[in-house]
mmCIF file with all atom_site columns, C-alpha atoms in Angstrom:
data_model
loop_
_atom_site.group_PDB
_atom_site.id
_atom_site.type_symbol
_atom_site.label_atom_id
_atom_site.label_alt_id
_atom_site.label_comp_id
_atom_site.label_asym_id
_atom_site.label_entity_id
_atom_site.label_seq_id
_atom_site.pdbx_PDB_ins_code
_atom_site.Cartn_x
_atom_site.Cartn_y
_atom_site.Cartn_z
_atom_site.occupancy
_atom_site.B_iso_or_equiv
_atom_site.pdbx_formal_charge
_atom_site.auth_seq_id
_atom_site.auth_comp_id
_atom_site.auth_asym_id
_atom_site.auth_atom_id
_atom_site.pdbx_PDB_model_num
ATOM 1   C CA . MET A 1 1   ? 139.703 113.971 116.726 1.00 56.00 ? 43  MET A CA 1
ATOM 2   C CA . SER A 1 2   ? 136.580 115.871 117.626 1.00 76.00 ? 44  SER A CA 1
ATOM 3   C CA . ALA A 1 3   ? 134.142 113.034 116.955 1.00 88.00 ? 45  ALA A CA 1
ATOM 4   C CA . PRO A 1 4   ? 132.810 111.333 120.062 1.00 94.00 ? 46  PRO A CA 1
ATOM 5   C CA . PRO A 1 5   ? 134.369 107.990 120.919 1.00 96.00 ? 47  PRO A CA 1
ATOM 6   C CA . SER A 1 6   ? 132.365 104.896 120.144 1.00 96.00 ? 48  SER A CA 1
ATOM 7   C CA . GLU A 1 7   ? 133.035 103.562 123.647 1.00 96.00 ? 49  GLU A CA 1
ATOM 8   C CA . LEU A 1 8   ? 134.076 104.793 127.072 1.00 97.00 ? 50  LEU A CA 1
ATOM 9   C CA . ARG A 1 9   ? 134.633 102.035 129.599 1.00 97.00 ? 51  ARG A CA 1
ATOM 10  C CA . LEU A 1 10  ? 135.671 102.627 133.194 1.00 98.00 ? 52  LEU A CA 1
ATOM 11  C CA . ARG A 1 11  ? 137.660 99.706  134.546 1.00 97.00 ? 53  ARG A CA 1
ATOM 12  C CA . ARG A 1 12  ? 137.401 100.552 138.241 1.00 95.00 ? 54  ARG A CA 1
ATOM 13  C CA . ALA A 1 13  ? 139.574 97.706  139.567 1.00 96.00 ? 55  ALA A CA 1
ATOM 14  C CA . GLU A 1 14  ? 142.425 98.609  137.198 1.00 97.00 ? 56  GLU A CA 1
ATOM 15  C CA . ARG A 1 15  ? 141.801 102.373 137.623 1.00 98.00 ? 57  ARG A CA 1
ATOM 16  C CA . VAL A 1 16  ? 141.735 102.890 133.862 1.00 98.00 ? 58  VAL A CA 1
ATOM 17  C CA . LEU A 1 17  ? 139.408 104.624 131.419 1.00 98.00 ? 59  LEU A CA 1
ATOM 18  C CA . GLU A 1 18  ? 139.317 102.905 128.037 1.00 98.00 ? 60  GLU A CA 1
ATOM 19  C CA . VAL A 1 19  ? 138.465 105.174 125.123 1.00 98.00 ? 61  VAL A CA 1
ATOM 20  C CA . ARG A 1 20  ? 137.757 103.799 121.626 1.00 97.00 ? 62  ARG A CA 1
ATOM 21  C CA . TRP A 1 21  ? 136.834 105.511 118.366 1.00 97.00 ? 63  TRP A CA 1
ATOM 22  C CA . ASP A 1 22  ? 135.208 104.042 115.260 1.00 96.00 ? 64  ASP A CA 1
ATOM 23  C CA . ASP A 1 23  ? 138.444 104.416 113.276 1.00 96.00 ? 65  ASP A CA 1
ATOM 24  C CA . GLY A 1 24  ? 140.165 101.887 115.560 1.00 96.00 ? 66  GLY A CA 1
ATOM 25  C CA . THR A 1 25  ? 142.031 104.411 117.701 1.00 96.00 ? 67  THR A CA 1
ATOM 26  C CA . GLN A 1 26  ? 141.964 103.370 121.337 1.00 97.00 ? 68  GLN A CA 1
ATOM 27  C CA . TYR A 1 27  ? 143.667 104.336 124.565 1.00 98.00 ? 69  TYR A CA 1
ATOM 28  C CA . ALA A 1 28  ? 143.777 102.932 128.086 1.00 98.00 ? 70  ALA A CA 1
ATOM 29  C CA . LEU A 1 29  ? 144.166 106.040 130.244 1.00 98.00 ? 71  LEU A CA 1
ATOM 30  C CA . PRO A 1 30  ? 145.077 105.531 133.905 1.00 98.00 ? 72  PRO A CA 1
ATOM 31  C CA . LEU A 1 31  ? 142.856 107.549 136.233 1.00 98.00 ? 73  LEU A CA 1
ATOM 32  C CA . GLU A 1 32  ? 145.936 108.939 137.987 1.00 98.00 ? 74  GLU A CA 1
ATOM 33  C CA . TYR A 1 33  ? 147.132 110.289 134.626 1.00 98.00 ? 75  TYR A CA 1
ATOM 34  C CA . LEU A 1 34  ? 143.732 111.832 133.870 1.00 98.00 ? 76  LEU A CA 1
ATOM 35  C CA . ARG A 1 35  ? 143.543 113.424 137.336 1.00 97.00 ? 77  ARG A CA 1
ATOM 36  C CA . THR A 1 36  ? 147.056 114.864 137.195 1.00 97.00 ? 78  THR A CA 1
ATOM 37  C CA . HIS A 1 37  ? 146.510 116.145 133.649 1.00 97.00 ? 79  HIS A CA 1
ATOM 38  C CA . SER A 1 38  ? 142.959 117.422 134.116 1.00 95.00 ? 80  SER A CA 1
ATOM 39  C CA . PRO A 1 39  ? 142.021 120.261 131.760 1.00 93.00 ? 81  PRO A CA 1
ATOM 40  C CA . SER A 1 40  ? 140.586 122.204 134.723 1.00 91.00 ? 82  SER A CA 1
ATOM 41  C CA . ALA A 1 41  ? 141.890 125.630 135.688 1.00 84.00 ? 83  ALA A CA 1
ATOM 42  C CA . GLU A 1 42  ? 142.709 124.102 139.087 1.00 86.00 ? 84  GLU A CA 1
ATOM 43  C CA . VAL A 1 43  ? 145.398 122.003 137.376 1.00 89.00 ? 85  VAL A CA 1
ATOM 44  C CA . GLN A 1 44  ? 146.208 123.963 134.214 1.00 89.00 ? 86  GLN A CA 1
ATOM 45  C CA . GLY A 1 45  ? 146.071 127.414 135.777 1.00 81.00 ? 87  GLY A CA 1
ATOM 46  C CA . HIS A 1 46  ? 144.639 130.440 134.016 1.00 83.00 ? 88  HIS A CA 1
ATOM 47  C CA . GLY A 1 47  ? 147.464 131.030 131.577 1.00 80.00 ? 89  GLY A CA 1
ATOM 48  C CA . PRO A 1 48  ? 150.725 129.698 130.162 1.00 80.00 ? 90  PRO A CA 1
ATOM 49  C CA . GLY A 1 49  ? 153.196 128.512 132.774 1.00 79.00 ? 91  GLY A CA 1
ATOM 50  C CA . GLN A 1 50  ? 150.620 128.365 135.570 1.00 85.00 ? 92  GLN A CA 1
ATOM 51  C CA . GLN A 1 51  ? 150.165 124.591 135.620 1.00 89.00 ? 93  GLN A CA 1
ATOM 52  C CA . VAL A 1 52  ? 149.949 123.046 139.076 1.00 90.00 ? 94  VAL A CA 1
ATOM 53  C CA . LEU A 1 53  ? 151.890 119.862 139.809 1.00 95.00 ? 95  LEU A CA 1
ATOM 54  C CA . VAL A 1 54  ? 149.396 117.451 141.382 1.00 95.00 ? 96  VAL A CA 1
ATOM 55  C CA . ALA A 1 55  ? 150.950 114.727 143.543 1.00 97.00 ? 97  ALA A CA 1
ATOM 56  C CA . GLY A 1 56  ? 149.644 111.848 145.622 1.00 97.00 ? 98  GLY A CA 1
ATOM 57  C CA . LYS A 1 57  ? 147.016 110.566 143.196 1.00 97.00 ? 99  LYS A CA 1
ATOM 58  C CA . ARG A 1 58  ? 148.243 107.019 142.505 1.00 97.00 ? 100 ARG A CA 1
ATOM 59  C CA . ASN A 1 59  ? 145.049 105.468 143.891 1.00 97.00 ? 101 ASN A CA 1
ATOM 60  C CA . VAL A 1 60  ? 142.500 108.034 142.720 1.00 98.00 ? 102 VAL A CA 1
ATOM 61  C CA . GLY A 1 61  ? 139.228 106.684 141.380 1.00 97.00 ? 103 GLY A CA 1
ATOM 62  C CA . VAL A 1 62  ? 136.301 107.995 139.381 1.00 97.00 ? 104 VAL A CA 1
ATOM 63  C CA . THR A 1 63  ? 132.838 107.971 140.924 1.00 97.00 ? 105 THR A CA 1
ATOM 64  C CA . ALA A 1 64  ? 130.939 109.180 137.842 1.00 96.00 ? 106 ALA A CA 1
ATOM 65  C CA . ILE A 1 65  ? 131.320 109.999 134.166 1.00 97.00 ? 107 ILE A CA 1
ATOM 66  C CA . GLU A 1 66  ? 128.851 112.657 133.069 1.00 96.00 ? 108 GLU A CA 1
ATOM 67  C CA . PRO A 1 67  ? 128.266 113.688 129.443 1.00 95.00 ? 109 PRO A CA 1
ATOM 68  C CA . VAL A 1 68  ? 128.729 117.386 128.678 1.00 95.00 ? 110 VAL A CA 1
ATOM 69  C CA . GLY A 1 69  ? 126.832 118.279 125.532 1.00 91.00 ? 111 GLY A CA 1
ATOM 70  C CA . HIS A 1 70  ? 128.123 116.435 122.494 1.00 91.00 ? 112 HIS A CA 1
ATOM 71  C CA . TYR A 1 71  ? 131.743 117.372 123.010 1.00 93.00 ? 113 TYR A CA 1
ATOM 72  C CA . GLY A 1 72  ? 133.036 115.649 126.118 1.00 97.00 ? 114 GLY A CA 1
ATOM 73  C CA . VAL A 1 73  ? 132.633 114.291 129.628 1.00 97.00 ? 115 VAL A CA 1
ATOM 74  C CA . LEU A 1 74  ? 133.089 115.447 133.179 1.00 97.00 ? 116 LEU A CA 1
ATOM 75  C CA . LEU A 1 75  ? 134.965 112.950 135.330 1.00 97.00 ? 117 LEU A CA 1
ATOM 76  C CA . ARG A 1 76  ? 134.061 113.065 139.016 1.00 97.00 ? 118 ARG A CA 1
ATOM 77  C CA . PHE A 1 77  ? 137.106 111.862 140.910 1.00 97.00 ? 119 PHE A CA 1
ATOM 78  C CA . ASP A 1 78  ? 136.804 110.344 144.372 1.00 97.00 ? 120 ASP A CA 1
ATOM 79  C CA . ASP A 1 79  ? 139.147 112.997 145.814 1.00 97.00 ? 121 ASP A CA 1
ATOM 80  C CA . GLY A 1 80  ? 136.448 115.604 145.135 1.00 96.00 ? 122 GLY A CA 1
ATOM 81  C CA . HIS A 1 81  ? 137.913 116.992 141.906 1.00 95.00 ? 123 HIS A CA 1
ATOM 82  C CA . ALA A 1 82  ? 135.100 117.506 139.379 1.00 94.00 ? 124 ALA A CA 1
ATOM 83  C CA . THR A 1 83  ? 135.825 120.681 137.431 1.00 90.00 ? 125 THR A CA 1
ATOM 84  C CA . GLY A 1 84  ? 137.691 119.530 134.331 1.00 87.00 ? 126 GLY A CA 1
ATOM 85  C CA . ILE A 1 85  ? 135.688 118.826 131.196 1.00 95.00 ? 127 ILE A CA 1
ATOM 86  C CA . PHE A 1 86  ? 137.506 116.301 129.031 1.00 97.00 ? 128 PHE A CA 1
ATOM 87  C CA . SER A 1 87  ? 136.578 117.080 125.431 1.00 97.00 ? 129 SER A CA 1
ATOM 88  C CA . TRP A 1 88  ? 136.925 114.325 122.864 1.00 97.00 ? 130 TRP A CA 1
ATOM 89  C CA . GLU A 1 89  ? 139.950 116.189 121.471 1.00 96.00 ? 131 GLU A CA 1
ATOM 90  C CA . THR A 1 90  ? 141.505 116.400 124.944 1.00 97.00 ? 132 THR A CA 1
ATOM 91  C CA . LEU A 1 91  ? 141.052 112.655 125.512 1.00 97.00 ? 133 LEU A CA 1
ATOM 92  C CA . ALA A 1 92  ? 142.586 111.926 122.103 1.00 97.00 ? 134 ALA A CA 1
ATOM 93  C CA . ARG A 1 93  ? 145.520 114.268 122.785 1.00 97.00 ? 135 ARG A CA 1
ATOM 94  C CA . LEU A 1 94  ? 146.109 112.791 126.251 1.00 98.00 ? 136 LEU A CA 1
ATOM 95  C CA . GLY A 1 95  ? 146.097 109.317 124.725 1.00 98.00 ? 137 GLY A CA 1
ATOM 96  C CA . ARG A 1 96  ? 148.365 110.268 121.825 1.00 97.00 ? 138 ARG A CA 1
ATOM 97  C CA . ASP A 1 97  ? 150.877 112.069 124.078 1.00 98.00 ? 139 ASP A CA 1
ATOM 98  C CA . GLN A 1 98  ? 150.576 109.781 127.093 1.00 98.00 ? 140 GLN A CA 1
ATOM 99  C CA . ALA A 1 99  ? 154.138 108.397 127.154 1.00 98.00 ? 141 ALA A CA 1
ATOM 100 C CA . ARG A 1 100 ? 155.790 111.813 126.830 1.00 98.00 ? 142 ARG A CA 1
ATOM 101 C CA . ASN A 1 101 ? 153.378 113.495 129.259 1.00 97.00 ? 143 ASN A CA 1
ATOM 102 C CA . TRP A 1 102 ? 153.837 110.771 131.853 1.00 98.00 ? 144 TRP A CA 1
ATOM 103 C CA . GLN A 1 103 ? 157.642 110.896 131.728 1.00 98.00 ? 145 GLN A CA 1
ATOM 104 C CA . SER A 1 104 ? 157.562 114.677 132.085 1.00 96.00 ? 146 SER A CA 1
ATOM 105 C CA . TYR A 1 105 ? 155.186 114.343 135.033 1.00 97.00 ? 147 TYR A CA 1
ATOM 106 C CA . LEU A 1 106 ? 157.385 111.784 136.807 1.00 97.00 ? 148 LEU A CA 1
ATOM 107 C CA . ALA A 1 107 ? 160.470 113.968 136.254 1.00 97.00 ? 149 ALA A CA 1
ATOM 108 C CA . ALA A 1 108 ? 158.623 117.017 137.638 1.00 95.00 ? 150 ALA A CA 1
ATOM 109 C CA . LEU A 1 109 ? 157.527 115.064 140.725 1.00 97.00 ? 151 LEU A CA 1
ATOM 110 C CA . GLN A 1 110 ? 161.082 113.937 141.353 1.00 97.00 ? 152 GLN A CA 1
ATOM 111 C CA . ALA A 1 111 ? 162.484 117.440 140.877 1.00 96.00 ? 153 ALA A CA 1
ATOM 112 C CA . ALA A 1 112 ? 159.922 118.810 143.340 1.00 96.00 ? 154 ALA A CA 1
ATOM 113 C CA . GLY A 1 113 ? 160.566 116.051 145.884 1.00 96.00 ? 155 GLY A CA 1
ATOM 114 C CA . LEU A 1 114 ? 156.959 114.867 145.615 1.00 96.00 ? 156 LEU A CA 1
ATOM 115 C CA . ALA A 1 115 ? 155.496 111.367 145.329 1.00 95.00 ? 157 ALA A CA 1
ATOM 116 C CA . ARG A 1 116 ? 152.675 109.626 143.531 1.00 96.00 ? 158 ARG A CA 1
ATOM 117 C CA . ASP A 1 117 ? 151.349 108.252 146.856 1.00 93.00 ? 159 ASP A CA 1
#
């Protein structure tokens, strides 16, 4: 889904970014999930297998959402992270794969002895 969403709504109190497209597709993406799955090189690394496990982001917030051309947004997180550009396709993929990604993330945290707080 490379078309821009029809709506992006930051629900600060709930720490969720709502994303909706004209075709009815919609996702409620927790900010912790977006931060820990940022498309930035800081999180994804510079090649296959170089992903970094990011812990301790349960209460992360977003201070700004900035458009980047016609293809995505930059989320400025309140922990200082602001290098990942979330394309429309990335937001759609993160929404579509959220349950599987989240379970894998929680399992990786547990295996590494890390916590969400």
